[in-house]
Coordinates of C-alpha atoms in Angstrom, one line a residue:
Chain A
M1 CA -44.5 -5.0 -0.2
S2 CA -43.2 -1.5 -1.4
R3 CA -45.0 2.0 0.2
P4 CA -46.3 4.8 -1.7
P5 CA -43.2 7.2 -2.1
L6 CA -43.1 10.5 0.1
L7 CA -43.5 14.2 -1.0
A8 CA -41.0 16.7 0.2
P9 CA -41.0 20.8 0.1
D10 CA -39.9 21.8 -3.3
G11 CA -36.2 24.2 -2.6
P12 CA -38.0 27.4 -2.6
A13 CA -40.5 26.4 0.3
L14 CA -37.8 24.2 2.2
L15 CA -35.4 27.4 2.5
A16 CA -37.7 29.8 3.3
R17 CA -38.8 27.3 6.3
L18 CA -35.1 26.9 7.2
A19 CA -34.1 30.5 7.0
G20 CA -37.8 32.0 9.2
E21 CA -38.3 28.7 11.5
P22 CA -37.0 29.5 15.1
G23 CA -35.3 26.2 16.1
L24 CA -33.8 25.7 12.7
R25 CA -32.8 29.5 11.7
D26 CA -29.8 29.6 13.8
H27 CA -28.6 26.2 12.8
A28 CA -26.0 26.6 10.5
V29 CA -23.2 25.0 7.6
T30 CA -20.1 24.9 8.7
D31 CA -16.3 24.0 7.2
G32 CA -14.5 25.3 9.9
L33 CA -13.5 28.3 8.4
H34 CA -16.8 29.8 7.4
T35 CA -20.2 29.3 9.2
V36 CA -23.3 30.1 7.4
S37 CA -26.9 30.1 9.6
Y38 CA -30.0 29.2 7.6
A39 CA -31.1 32.5 8.6
E40 CA -28.4 34.4 7.0
T41 CA -29.4 32.7 3.6
T42 CA -32.0 34.9 2.5
A43 CA -29.6 37.8 2.3
L44 CA -26.8 36.3 0.5
F45 CA -29.3 34.6 -1.9
A46 CA -30.0 37.9 -2.8
E47 CA -27.0 39.0 -3.1
L48 CA -26.0 36.1 -5.6
D49 CA -29.2 36.5 -7.7
H50 CA -27.4 40.0 -8.2
R51 CA -24.4 38.7 -9.2
F52 CA -26.2 36.4 -11.6
A53 CA -28.0 39.0 -13.7
K54 CA -24.8 41.4 -13.8
A55 CA -22.9 38.4 -15.3
G56 CA -25.2 38.9 -18.2
G57 CA -26.0 35.9 -20.7
A58 CA -28.6 33.3 -22.0
P59 CA -31.1 33.2 -19.2
G60 CA -33.7 29.9 -18.9
H61 CA -30.7 27.4 -19.6
P62 CA -28.8 25.4 -17.1
L63 CA -26.0 26.8 -15.1
A64 CA -22.4 24.6 -14.7
L65 CA -21.5 24.2 -10.9
E66 CA -18.3 23.5 -10.2
C67 CA -18.4 23.0 -6.8
S68 CA -16.4 22.0 -3.3
Q69 CA -16.5 20.5 -0.3
S70 CA -16.7 24.0 1.6
T71 CA -19.5 26.3 3.2
A72 CA -19.4 28.5 0.1
G73 CA -19.9 25.0 -1.9
A74 CA -22.6 24.1 0.4
L75 CA -24.1 27.9 0.2
A76 CA -24.1 27.8 -3.9
L77 CA -25.8 24.3 -4.0
L78 CA -28.6 26.0 -1.6
W79 CA -28.9 28.8 -3.8
V80 CA -29.7 26.7 -6.9
L81 CA -32.2 25.0 -4.9
A82 CA -34.0 27.7 -3.1
R83 CA -34.0 29.4 -7.3
R84 CA -35.4 26.6 -9.0
R85 CA -32.3 26.6 -11.1
D86 CA -31.3 23.8 -13.7
V87 CA -28.0 22.8 -12.9
V88 CA -25.0 20.2 -13.7
L89 CA -23.1 19.5 -10.8
L90 CA -19.6 19.3 -11.1
P91 CA -16.1 19.1 -8.8
D92 CA -13.8 22.2 -8.8
L93 CA -11.0 20.0 -10.8
G94 CA -8.8 23.1 -9.7
E95 CA -5.8 21.7 -8.1
A96 CA -6.8 17.8 -8.4
S97 CA -6.6 19.1 -12.1
K98 CA -3.1 19.8 -12.4
E99 CA -1.9 16.9 -10.4
T100 CA -4.3 13.9 -12.3
G101 CA -4.5 16.0 -15.8
I102 CA -8.1 15.5 -15.7
P103 CA -9.6 18.3 -17.9
R104 CA -12.3 20.8 -16.9
F105 CA -15.6 19.6 -18.1
I106 CA -17.7 22.2 -18.6
P107 CA -21.3 20.9 -20.6
S108 CA -21.8 23.2 -24.0
F109 CA -25.4 23.5 -23.1
C110 CA -24.4 25.6 -19.4
A111 CA -25.0 29.3 -20.0
H112 CA -23.2 30.5 -16.8
V113 CA -20.4 28.3 -14.7
V114 CA -20.3 29.0 -10.7
T115 CA -17.0 28.2 -9.5
V116 CA -16.5 27.7 -6.0
A117 CA -12.4 26.8 -5.9
A118 CA -11.4 24.8 -2.7
A119 CA -8.4 26.8 -2.5
R120 CA -10.0 30.1 -2.9
A121 CA -13.2 28.5 -0.4
R122 CA -9.6 28.3 1.9
A123 CA -8.3 31.8 1.4
A124 CA -11.3 33.8 1.5
A125 CA -12.4 35.8 4.0
A126 CA -15.8 34.9 3.6
P127 CA -17.6 32.2 2.2
M128 CA -19.0 34.6 -0.7
E129 CA -16.0 35.6 -1.6
A130 CA -15.0 32.2 -3.4
I131 CA -18.6 32.1 -5.3
E132 CA -17.4 33.0 -8.8
I133 CA -20.3 33.2 -11.3
A134 CA -19.4 33.7 -15.3
V135 CA -20.6 33.5 -18.6
H136 CA -19.8 30.2 -19.8
D137 CA -18.0 31.5 -23.4
G138 CA -18.6 27.9 -25.0
F139 CA -22.3 28.5 -24.6
V140 CA -24.2 26.4 -27.3
A141 CA -28.1 26.4 -26.6
E142 CA -28.9 22.5 -27.2
P143 CA -32.4 21.3 -27.6
A144 CA -31.8 18.4 -25.5
T145 CA -31.7 19.7 -22.1
A146 CA -35.1 22.3 -23.4
G147 CA -38.8 21.9 -22.9
F148 CA -38.2 19.4 -19.2
A149 CA -40.6 20.6 -16.6
G150 CA -37.8 20.6 -14.4
P151 CA -35.7 22.3 -12.4
D152 CA -33.3 19.6 -13.2
L153 CA -30.3 18.0 -11.5
Y154 CA -27.5 17.1 -13.8
L155 CA -24.6 14.0 -12.3
R156 CA -21.8 12.9 -14.5
T157 CA -21.8 9.3 -13.9
S158 CA -18.6 7.3 -12.9
G159 CA -16.6 5.9 -15.6
S160 CA -13.4 5.9 -16.8
T161 CA -13.6 5.8 -20.3
G162 CA -16.2 6.5 -23.3
L163 CA -18.6 9.6 -23.7
P164 CA -19.8 12.3 -21.5
K165 CA -22.8 10.8 -19.9
L166 CA -24.8 13.3 -17.5
T167 CA -28.3 11.4 -15.6
R168 CA -31.3 14.2 -15.1
M169 CA -33.4 14.0 -12.5
S170 CA -35.4 16.5 -11.3
H171 CA -35.0 18.7 -7.9
Q172 CA -37.8 17.1 -6.5
K173 CA -37.3 13.7 -6.8
W174 CA -33.8 14.2 -5.1
L175 CA -35.6 16.0 -2.2
N176 CA -38.5 13.2 -2.1
N177 CA -35.9 10.2 -2.1
A178 CA -33.8 12.3 0.7
L179 CA -37.1 12.5 2.5
A180 CA -37.0 8.9 2.6
C181 CA -33.6 8.5 3.9
V182 CA -34.6 11.2 7.0
E183 CA -37.3 8.7 7.8
R184 CA -35.1 5.5 7.5
W185 CA -32.8 7.3 10.0
G186 CA -34.9 9.5 12.4
L187 CA -33.1 12.4 11.7
T188 CA -34.5 15.2 13.5
A189 CA -33.3 18.9 13.6
D190 CA -31.2 18.3 16.7
D191 CA -28.2 15.6 15.1
R192 CA -25.4 17.3 13.7
L193 CA -24.1 16.0 11.0
S194 CA -20.8 15.4 9.9
V195 CA -20.5 15.2 5.4
P196 CA -17.4 14.3 4.8
V197 CA -18.5 12.9 1.9
P198 CA -18.5 15.2 -1.5
I199 CA -22.1 17.0 -1.2
F200 CA -21.4 17.3 -5.3
H201 CA -21.8 13.7 -5.6
S202 CA -25.0 11.4 -5.0
Y203 CA -24.1 10.0 -2.3
G204 CA -22.9 13.2 0.2
F205 CA -25.8 15.3 -2.1
G206 CA -28.4 12.9 -2.2
A207 CA -28.5 11.0 0.7
A208 CA -26.5 13.8 3.2
F209 CA -27.2 17.2 2.6
L210 CA -30.5 17.0 1.4
P211 CA -31.7 15.0 4.2
G212 CA -29.8 17.0 6.6
L213 CA -31.8 20.5 5.6
L214 CA -35.1 18.6 5.3
A215 CA -34.1 17.6 9.2
G216 CA -33.0 21.1 9.4
T217 CA -29.9 20.0 11.4
S218 CA -26.7 21.7 11.2
M219 CA -24.2 20.4 9.1
D220 CA -19.7 20.4 9.1
V221 CA -18.5 19.8 5.6
G222 CA -14.8 20.9 6.0
S223 CA -13.4 17.9 6.6
G224 CA -13.1 15.6 3.2
G225 CA -11.3 12.1 3.0
N226 CA -8.8 12.9 5.2
V227 CA -8.7 11.3 8.6
L228 CA -6.8 13.3 10.2
R229 CA -8.6 16.6 9.1
Y230 CA -11.7 14.4 9.7
L231 CA -10.3 14.1 13.8
E232 CA -9.7 17.9 13.9
R233 CA -13.3 18.5 12.9
E234 CA -15.5 16.1 15.0
E235 CA -13.4 17.7 17.9
A236 CA -14.7 21.0 16.7
F237 CA -18.4 20.8 15.4
D238 CA -19.1 17.5 17.9
P239 CA -21.6 15.8 14.9
N240 CA -23.8 12.7 16.5
V241 CA -24.7 12.0 12.8
A242 CA -21.4 10.9 10.0
F243 CA -21.8 9.9 6.7
L244 CA -18.7 8.1 6.1
T245 CA -17.3 5.7 3.1
P246 CA -15.7 2.4 4.0
A247 CA -12.1 3.5 3.6
L248 CA -12.8 6.1 6.3
C249 CA -14.9 3.8 8.8
D250 CA -11.5 1.1 8.5
M251 CA -9.3 4.5 9.3
F252 CA -11.3 4.9 12.5
L253 CA -10.5 1.2 13.4
T254 CA -7.1 1.0 12.4
V255 CA -6.1 4.7 13.6
R256 CA -8.4 6.1 16.5
K257 CA -7.6 4.4 20.2
T258 CA -10.6 6.1 22.3
L259 CA -14.5 5.4 21.9
R260 CA -16.4 8.0 20.4
P261 CA -19.6 6.6 20.3
Y262 CA -22.2 8.4 17.2
R263 CA -26.2 8.3 17.2
L264 CA -25.7 6.7 14.1
V265 CA -22.6 6.2 11.3
V266 CA -23.9 5.9 7.6
T267 CA -21.8 4.3 5.3
A268 CA -22.0 3.7 1.1
G269 CA -19.8 3.6 -2.0
D270 CA -18.5 0.3 -1.6
K271 CA -18.7 -3.1 0.0
I272 CA -17.8 -3.1 3.4
K273 CA -15.6 -5.6 4.8
R274 CA -17.5 -7.4 7.7
E275 CA -14.6 -7.3 10.0
T276 CA -15.2 -3.8 10.0
M277 CA -18.5 -4.1 10.7
A278 CA -18.5 -6.0 13.4
G279 CA -15.2 -3.9 14.8
F280 CA -16.9 -0.4 14.5
E281 CA -20.0 -0.4 16.4
P282 CA -19.0 -0.9 19.8
R283 CA -17.0 1.9 19.2
F284 CA -18.1 4.3 17.3
G285 CA -22.0 3.6 17.4
P286 CA -24.7 1.6 14.9
L287 CA -23.5 1.4 11.4
L288 CA -25.6 1.8 8.5
N289 CA -25.2 0.5 4.9
L290 CA -26.7 2.4 2.0
Y291 CA -27.2 1.4 -0.8
G292 CA -27.7 4.1 -4.0
S293 CA -26.5 5.3 -7.3
A294 CA -26.8 8.6 -9.6
E295 CA -29.3 7.2 -11.3
M296 CA -31.4 6.3 -8.7
G297 CA -31.0 8.2 -5.8
A298 CA -30.6 6.4 -2.4
V299 CA -32.3 3.0 -2.8
S300 CA -32.0 0.8 0.3
A301 CA -30.7 1.5 3.7
A302 CA -30.5 -0.1 7.3
S303 CA -31.9 1.9 9.9
P304 CA -30.7 2.3 13.4
T305 CA -33.6 0.0 15.0
D306 CA -32.5 -2.9 13.1
P307 CA -31.4 -5.9 15.1
A308 CA -27.2 -5.6 14.9
E309 CA -27.7 -8.9 13.0
Q310 CA -29.5 -7.8 9.8
R311 CA -27.6 -4.1 10.4
L312 CA -24.2 -6.0 9.6
A313 CA -25.0 -7.9 6.8
T314 CA -27.2 -5.7 4.5
A315 CA -28.1 -3.1 2.9
G316 CA -31.2 -2.6 5.3
Y317 CA -34.0 -2.7 2.8
P318 CA -35.7 -0.4 0.4
L319 CA -36.6 2.9 1.2
A320 CA -40.7 4.0 0.6
G321 CA -41.8 4.4 -2.6
I322 CA -39.0 2.3 -4.0
E323 CA -39.2 -1.9 -5.8
L324 CA -36.5 -4.1 -6.0
E325 CA -36.2 -7.4 -7.7
V326 CA -33.2 -9.7 -8.9
E327 CA -33.2 -11.6 -12.9
E328 CA -31.1 -14.6 -13.0
T329 CA -27.9 -14.4 -14.1
G330 CA -25.7 -17.5 -15.3
D331 CA -23.2 -17.3 -11.9
A332 CA -24.1 -20.0 -9.9
L333 CA -25.1 -17.8 -6.7
E334 CA -25.6 -19.4 -3.3
T335 CA -28.9 -18.4 -1.7
A336 CA -30.6 -20.1 1.6
A337 CA -34.1 -20.7 1.8
G338 CA -36.1 -18.0 0.5
E339 CA -33.6 -15.9 -0.7
R340 CA -33.3 -14.9 -4.2
A341 CA -30.0 -14.1 -5.6
G342 CA -29.4 -12.5 -9.2
R343 CA -28.7 -8.7 -10.7
L344 CA -30.4 -6.4 -9.1
V345 CA -33.0 -4.3 -10.8
C346 CA -34.3 -1.5 -9.1
R347 CA -38.0 0.7 -9.8
Q348 CA -39.7 3.7 -8.7
Q349 CA -41.2 7.0 -9.4
N350 CA -38.4 9.3 -7.8
G351 CA -35.5 8.0 -9.9
S352 CA -33.7 9.9 -12.8
A353 CA -35.2 10.7 -16.2
G354 CA -32.9 9.3 -18.1
Y355 CA -28.9 10.2 -19.8
L356 CA -27.9 13.3 -21.9
I357 CA -25.4 11.4 -23.8
H358 CA -22.6 13.3 -25.9
D359 CA -21.6 12.0 -29.3
G360 CA -20.9 14.5 -31.4
A361 CA -23.5 16.3 -30.3
W362 CA -26.0 16.2 -27.0
R363 CA -28.8 13.8 -27.0
F364 CA -31.3 12.7 -24.6
E365 CA -32.2 8.8 -24.1
P366 CA -35.0 8.9 -21.6
R367 CA -36.0 6.5 -19.2
G368 CA -39.6 6.1 -18.0
D369 CA -40.2 5.7 -14.1
A370 CA -42.3 2.4 -15.1
E371 CA -38.9 0.8 -16.6
W372 CA -36.7 -1.3 -14.1
F373 CA -32.9 -0.3 -13.9
G374 CA -30.2 -2.3 -13.9
T375 CA -28.5 -1.4 -11.3
G376 CA -25.0 -3.4 -12.4
D377 CA -24.6 -5.4 -9.0
L378 CA -25.4 -8.5 -7.9
A379 CA -27.3 -9.2 -4.9
K380 CA -29.4 -11.3 -2.8
I381 CA -32.9 -10.7 -1.3
R382 CA -33.5 -12.4 1.5
A383 CA -37.3 -13.4 2.5
D384 CA -37.7 -10.3 4.7
G385 CA -36.8 -8.4 2.0
Y386 CA -33.2 -7.3 3.6
V387 CA -31.0 -6.8 0.1
E388 CA -27.0 -7.7 0.4
I389 CA -25.1 -6.6 -2.4
L390 CA -22.7 -8.8 -3.7
G391 CA -20.2 -6.7 -5.8
R392 CA -20.5 -5.8 -9.7
S393 CA -21.5 -7.9 -12.1
G394 CA -19.7 -6.4 -14.9
L395 CA -16.0 -6.6 -15.7
S396 CA -15.1 -3.6 -13.1
V397 CA -15.2 -3.2 -9.5
K398 CA -15.3 -0.1 -7.1
R399 CA -12.0 1.0 -5.5
D400 CA -12.0 4.0 -3.1
G401 CA -15.2 5.1 -4.2
L402 CA -14.6 5.1 -7.8
L403 CA -15.5 3.0 -10.6
V404 CA -12.3 1.0 -12.1
V405 CA -13.2 -0.4 -15.0
F406 CA -10.6 -3.4 -16.0
A407 CA -10.3 -2.5 -19.2
D408 CA -8.9 0.9 -18.7
V409 CA -6.2 -1.0 -16.5
E410 CA -5.5 -3.4 -18.7
M411 CA -4.6 -1.3 -21.7
A412 CA -2.0 0.5 -19.2
V413 CA -0.8 -2.6 -18.1
E414 CA -0.2 -3.8 -22.0
K415 CA 2.2 -0.4 -22.8
A416 CA 4.7 -1.8 -20.7
P417 CA 7.2 -3.1 -22.6
G418 CA 7.4 -7.0 -23.2
I419 CA 3.6 -7.5 -22.7
R420 CA 1.6 -9.0 -25.4
R421 CA -1.8 -9.3 -23.3
A422 CA -2.9 -8.2 -19.9
V423 CA -5.8 -9.4 -18.0
V424 CA -6.9 -7.8 -14.7
V425 CA -9.1 -9.7 -12.1
A426 CA -9.9 -9.1 -8.8
A427 CA -9.0 -11.6 -6.2
G428 CA -9.2 -10.7 -2.5
E429 CA -10.1 -7.2 -0.4
T430 CA -7.5 -4.1 0.3
R431 CA -8.4 -1.2 1.9
R432 CA -8.6 0.7 -1.1
G433 CA -11.2 -1.9 -2.2
P434 CA -11.3 -5.3 -4.4
R435 CA -7.7 -6.1 -4.6
L436 CA -6.6 -5.8 -8.7
V437 CA -4.4 -8.7 -10.1
A438 CA -3.2 -8.1 -13.4
V439 CA -2.4 -11.6 -14.9
C440 CA 0.2 -10.5 -18.1
L441 CA 0.8 -13.0 -20.8
R442 CA 4.6 -12.0 -22.1
D443 CA 6.3 -11.8 -25.0
P444 CA 8.9 -14.4 -25.3
E445 CA 11.4 -12.3 -27.5
A446 CA 11.5 -9.7 -24.8
E447 CA 15.1 -8.4 -24.1
P448 CA 15.6 -7.8 -20.9
P449 CA 12.5 -10.0 -19.5
P450 CA 9.8 -8.0 -18.3
T451 CA 9.7 -8.1 -14.5
P452 CA 6.3 -7.7 -12.5
D453 CA 7.9 -5.1 -10.3
A454 CA 9.3 -2.8 -13.4
I455 CA 5.4 -3.4 -15.3
R456 CA 3.3 -2.2 -11.7
R457 CA 5.8 1.0 -11.5
S458 CA 5.2 2.1 -15.1
C459 CA 1.4 2.3 -13.9
F460 CA 1.9 4.5 -11.3
D461 CA 2.6 7.3 -14.3
L462 CA -0.6 5.9 -16.7
L463 CA -3.3 5.2 -14.1
P464 CA -4.7 7.2 -11.0
R465 CA -3.6 5.6 -7.6
Y466 CA -7.1 3.8 -7.0
A467 CA -6.5 2.1 -10.2
V468 CA -2.8 0.7 -10.3
P469 CA -3.1 -2.9 -10.1
D470 CA -1.9 -4.5 -6.3
E471 CA 0.0 -7.2 -8.0
V472 CA 1.2 -8.2 -11.2
K473 CA 1.9 -11.9 -12.6
I474 CA 3.4 -13.1 -15.6
V475 CA 2.8 -16.0 -17.4
E476 CA 3.6 -17.8 -20.2
A477 CA 0.4 -18.7 -21.6
L478 CA -3.0 -17.4 -20.9
P479 CA -5.9 -19.8 -20.1
T480 CA -8.7 -19.4 -23.0
L481 CA -12.3 -20.6 -23.3
P482 CA -13.2 -23.2 -26.6
S483 CA -14.0 -19.9 -27.8
G484 CA -10.6 -18.7 -27.9
K485 CA -11.9 -15.8 -25.4
V486 CA -9.7 -15.8 -22.5
D487 CA -10.8 -17.8 -19.0
R488 CA -11.6 -15.2 -17.1
R489 CA -12.5 -17.5 -14.0
A490 CA -9.9 -19.5 -14.3
I491 CA -7.3 -16.1 -14.3
R492 CA -8.9 -15.4 -11.1
D493 CA -8.1 -18.8 -9.5
L494 CA -4.4 -18.2 -10.7
A495 CA -4.6 -14.5 -9.5
A496 CA -5.6 -16.4 -6.1
T497 CA -2.4 -18.3 -5.6
Chain B
M1 CA 17.2 5.6 19.9
Q2 CA 19.4 8.3 18.2
Q3 CA 17.8 11.3 16.5
D4 CA 18.6 10.6 13.4
E5 CA 17.8 6.8 13.5
V6 CA 14.0 7.9 14.0
L7 CA 14.2 10.1 11.6
A8 CA 15.4 7.3 9.4
G9 CA 13.3 4.4 10.4
I10 CA 10.5 6.6 9.4
K11 CA 12.2 7.4 5.7
H12 CA 12.5 3.7 5.4
I13 CA 8.9 2.9 5.9
V14 CA 7.8 5.6 3.3
A15 CA 10.5 4.2 0.7
E16 CA 9.7 0.9 1.3
D17 CA 6.6 -0.2 3.5
L18 CA 4.5 2.0 2.0
D19 CA 3.2 1.6 -1.7
L20 CA 4.7 5.2 -3.0
N21 CA 7.3 4.0 -5.3
L22 CA 9.5 6.6 -3.5
A23 CA 13.1 6.0 -3.3
Y24 CA 14.9 6.6 0.0
D25 CA 17.6 9.2 -1.4
K26 CA 14.4 11.5 -2.7
L27 CA 12.7 11.7 0.8
D28 CA 13.4 15.0 2.1
E29 CA 12.8 15.5 6.0
T30 CA 10.9 19.1 5.4
T31 CA 8.8 17.8 2.2
P32 CA 5.2 18.4 3.1
L33 CA 3.3 14.7 3.5
F34 CA 0.0 16.8 1.9
E35 CA -0.9 19.0 -0.6
G36 CA 2.4 20.7 -2.3
G37 CA 4.4 17.5 -1.2
L38 CA 4.0 13.8 -1.0
S39 CA 0.3 14.1 -1.5
L40 CA -0.3 11.2 0.5
D41 CA -3.8 9.8 0.5
S42 CA -5.8 8.6 3.6
V43 CA -4.8 5.0 3.2
I44 CA -1.3 5.2 2.8
L45 CA -1.4 7.6 5.5
V46 CA -3.2 5.0 7.8
E47 CA -0.6 2.8 6.5
L48 CA 2.1 4.7 7.5
I49 CA 0.5 5.4 11.0
S50 CA 0.5 1.0 11.6
F51 CA 3.5 0.7 9.8
I52 CA 4.9 3.1 12.3
E53 CA 3.3 2.0 15.8
K54 CA 4.8 -1.8 14.6
R55 CA 7.8 -0.2 14.2
F56 CA 8.7 1.8 17.1
G57 CA 6.3 -0.5 19.4
I58 CA 4.0 2.7 19.9
E59 CA 0.8 3.8 20.3
L60 CA 0.2 7.1 18.6
R61 CA -2.3 8.8 21.1
D62 CA -5.9 10.0 19.2
D63 CA -5.2 13.7 20.4
V64 CA -1.8 13.8 18.3
L65 CA -3.8 12.6 14.8
N66 CA -3.7 15.7 13.3
M67 CA -2.4 17.6 10.6
E68 CA 0.2 19.2 12.7
T69 CA 1.8 16.0 13.8
F70 CA 1.8 15.2 9.8
R71 CA 3.2 18.0 8.5
D72 CA 6.5 16.5 7.3
L73 CA 8.6 13.8 8.4
R74 CA 10.4 15.5 10.7
S75 CA 7.0 16.6 12.8
V76 CA 6.1 12.9 12.8
A77 CA 9.6 11.7 14.1
Q78 CA 9.6 14.6 16.8
V79 CA 6.0 12.8 17.8
V80 CA 7.5 9.3 17.8
R81 CA 10.4 10.5 19.8
E82 CA 7.5 11.8 22.5
H83 CA 5.9 8.5 22.3
M84 CA 9.0 6.5 23.0
A85 CA 10.0 8.5 25.9
Q86 CA 6.8 8.4 27.6
Q87 CA 5.6 4.7 26.5
A88 CA 9.1 3.2 27.1

C-alpha cells in the first residue's frame, strides 16, 4: 500500500540550484520589510561563514538557532541547510520571554548561538544586520550529540512540563519528507507561498518552508498569526498557496467579506471544525488537511485532486514512504464497514532518529526506522486508506496549536483558595480548540466560599491564555470509579451539561 | 449616536464581552491593542470584530481590516463611525 520514500537533493545541492538556475534564482523570500532572492544567498552565506569563523569557539558541535518569522530568520535557516550544520531550532523568545516568563533555553551542547530577534529584524536596514552569531558561554561538549552521520536538526517537542526533550532528525530526512509534500500538493516554482506559520516549528519548517525551497517558489514569511497583518501581506505579496492554522482559517470565515480564491490552502496543528471546512472552500479554495509531528514530520495529507468529500472529512492519506496503522484501544470507537479505529501508529524511514533528553545530563534515546511510533492520537483508517484524526488519546489537547496537559491546568486551578481538587476535561469546541472545563471540588469549610469567576480569574496569572479553562464548575463531590480514582467520563458528562 | 457613545460601546465590549479580564475604567482609548498595550491575540481580535459588527449593526469592510484601524480603541471607534454613516 505505501510507496517507497522519495530522495531529495541535499542542502548544498538544493541551495546551489536555487541560486543558479534561471527561473528560480530571481524567486525570493520576503517578509514585506526585506526581500532576499535565491541568487543573493551565495554572497550572504559567505559573509555568514566569515562571521561564524570570527566568532571563534569549538568547531564541529551543534549550534542553536533562535529564529523568528522574518526574512532574516529564513536566511539563517537557509545558511544552516547550505552548510550542513547540526542545529537546534528554537523560537526567539526575546519579547515573548518578558511577557510569559518562559526562560530562554539554549542546550549546553551548543557551541554557538545564532539569534535572529524579531524586534531586531523589524528595525534592521538589511536582514544580515538582524543575524547575530556568538559563542555559547555555557557550552559543554556532550558525548550524546557526537558520532552521528548528520547533519541533524533538533526540535524541542511540545509539552508544558517535564524534562527538556529534543527530537533529532537529519536534514536529509526532513528534505525527503518535504519532497513528499511537494508531490502531494503538486507545488511548482510558479507557486507563491504564504507562510504565516512559524518556520522554526515542525509544520512551518517541514511542510511549508522546505517544500517551498524544493519547488523553488517565492515565499512570504511576514505575517505570523495576526489576521490583520496576514491580510496586509496577502494584498502585497499575492500568494496562491497558503499554510494556515485552523484558527486562521476560522478567522478568514468570520471577518472576511469578499472571495479570495487560493489554488490550495494547507492547514494543520489541530482538528479543524467541519463547519469551517465546508464554509471555507467556496470562498477561499481547496482546504487540505495535513497531519504530522516533530518526530515524524509530515505524515498524511489531502491532495487538491481528492474529491471534496474525502478532503473535508479526513487528513488525506499517507505520504510517500509512510505506513500508518491503528492499535486497538479500550474505547468503543464507532466504525463503518471496512474502517479500523484506534491509537494511530506510524512507521517510516524519514522519521526522527530518537530523543535527546536532559535529566541531569543529556542522554540519547534512539528510535529505529523499523519501529512503529505511537502518535498519541486516536484515528480511523478508512477502507480506501484515508485517515481521520479523532483527537488526542491521552489527558491532553491542542489549543491554539499548542499542547495543553490537563494536569498542568489542574495544578493551577487547585492553587485557588477554597479548592481541594480540580479535574479538567474537554467538552465541546471553541475557536482555540477543545473547550476546557475545570470541575472543582470545594472545601466545605472555606470562607468565603469560592466562586467560579474568582477561580477562573486566578488562572489568568498562572497559565498562558490558551490554557485558561473556558468554564469553572464547583461541585460538592467528584464522581469516582470503584478503584477510588476520579471518573473522568462521568466528569465529562457533568461538564457537558 | 454621539462620538463618545461609540467609544463607550467599544470599551464595554472589551471589558465585558471579551474574555480579557480587564476592567472598564482601566481602559484608555490610546492604549495600543497589540504590542506594548493590550496584546490582543488573534482569537480575541476576531471576537472583537464580531461583537462590534453585532452591537453597531455594521459589516466592517475587508479594506479596513488592517493594523491601522486596530491601533487603539480611538482608531477603531473612528472606523465604526464611518461605517455607521455609510451603512445607515
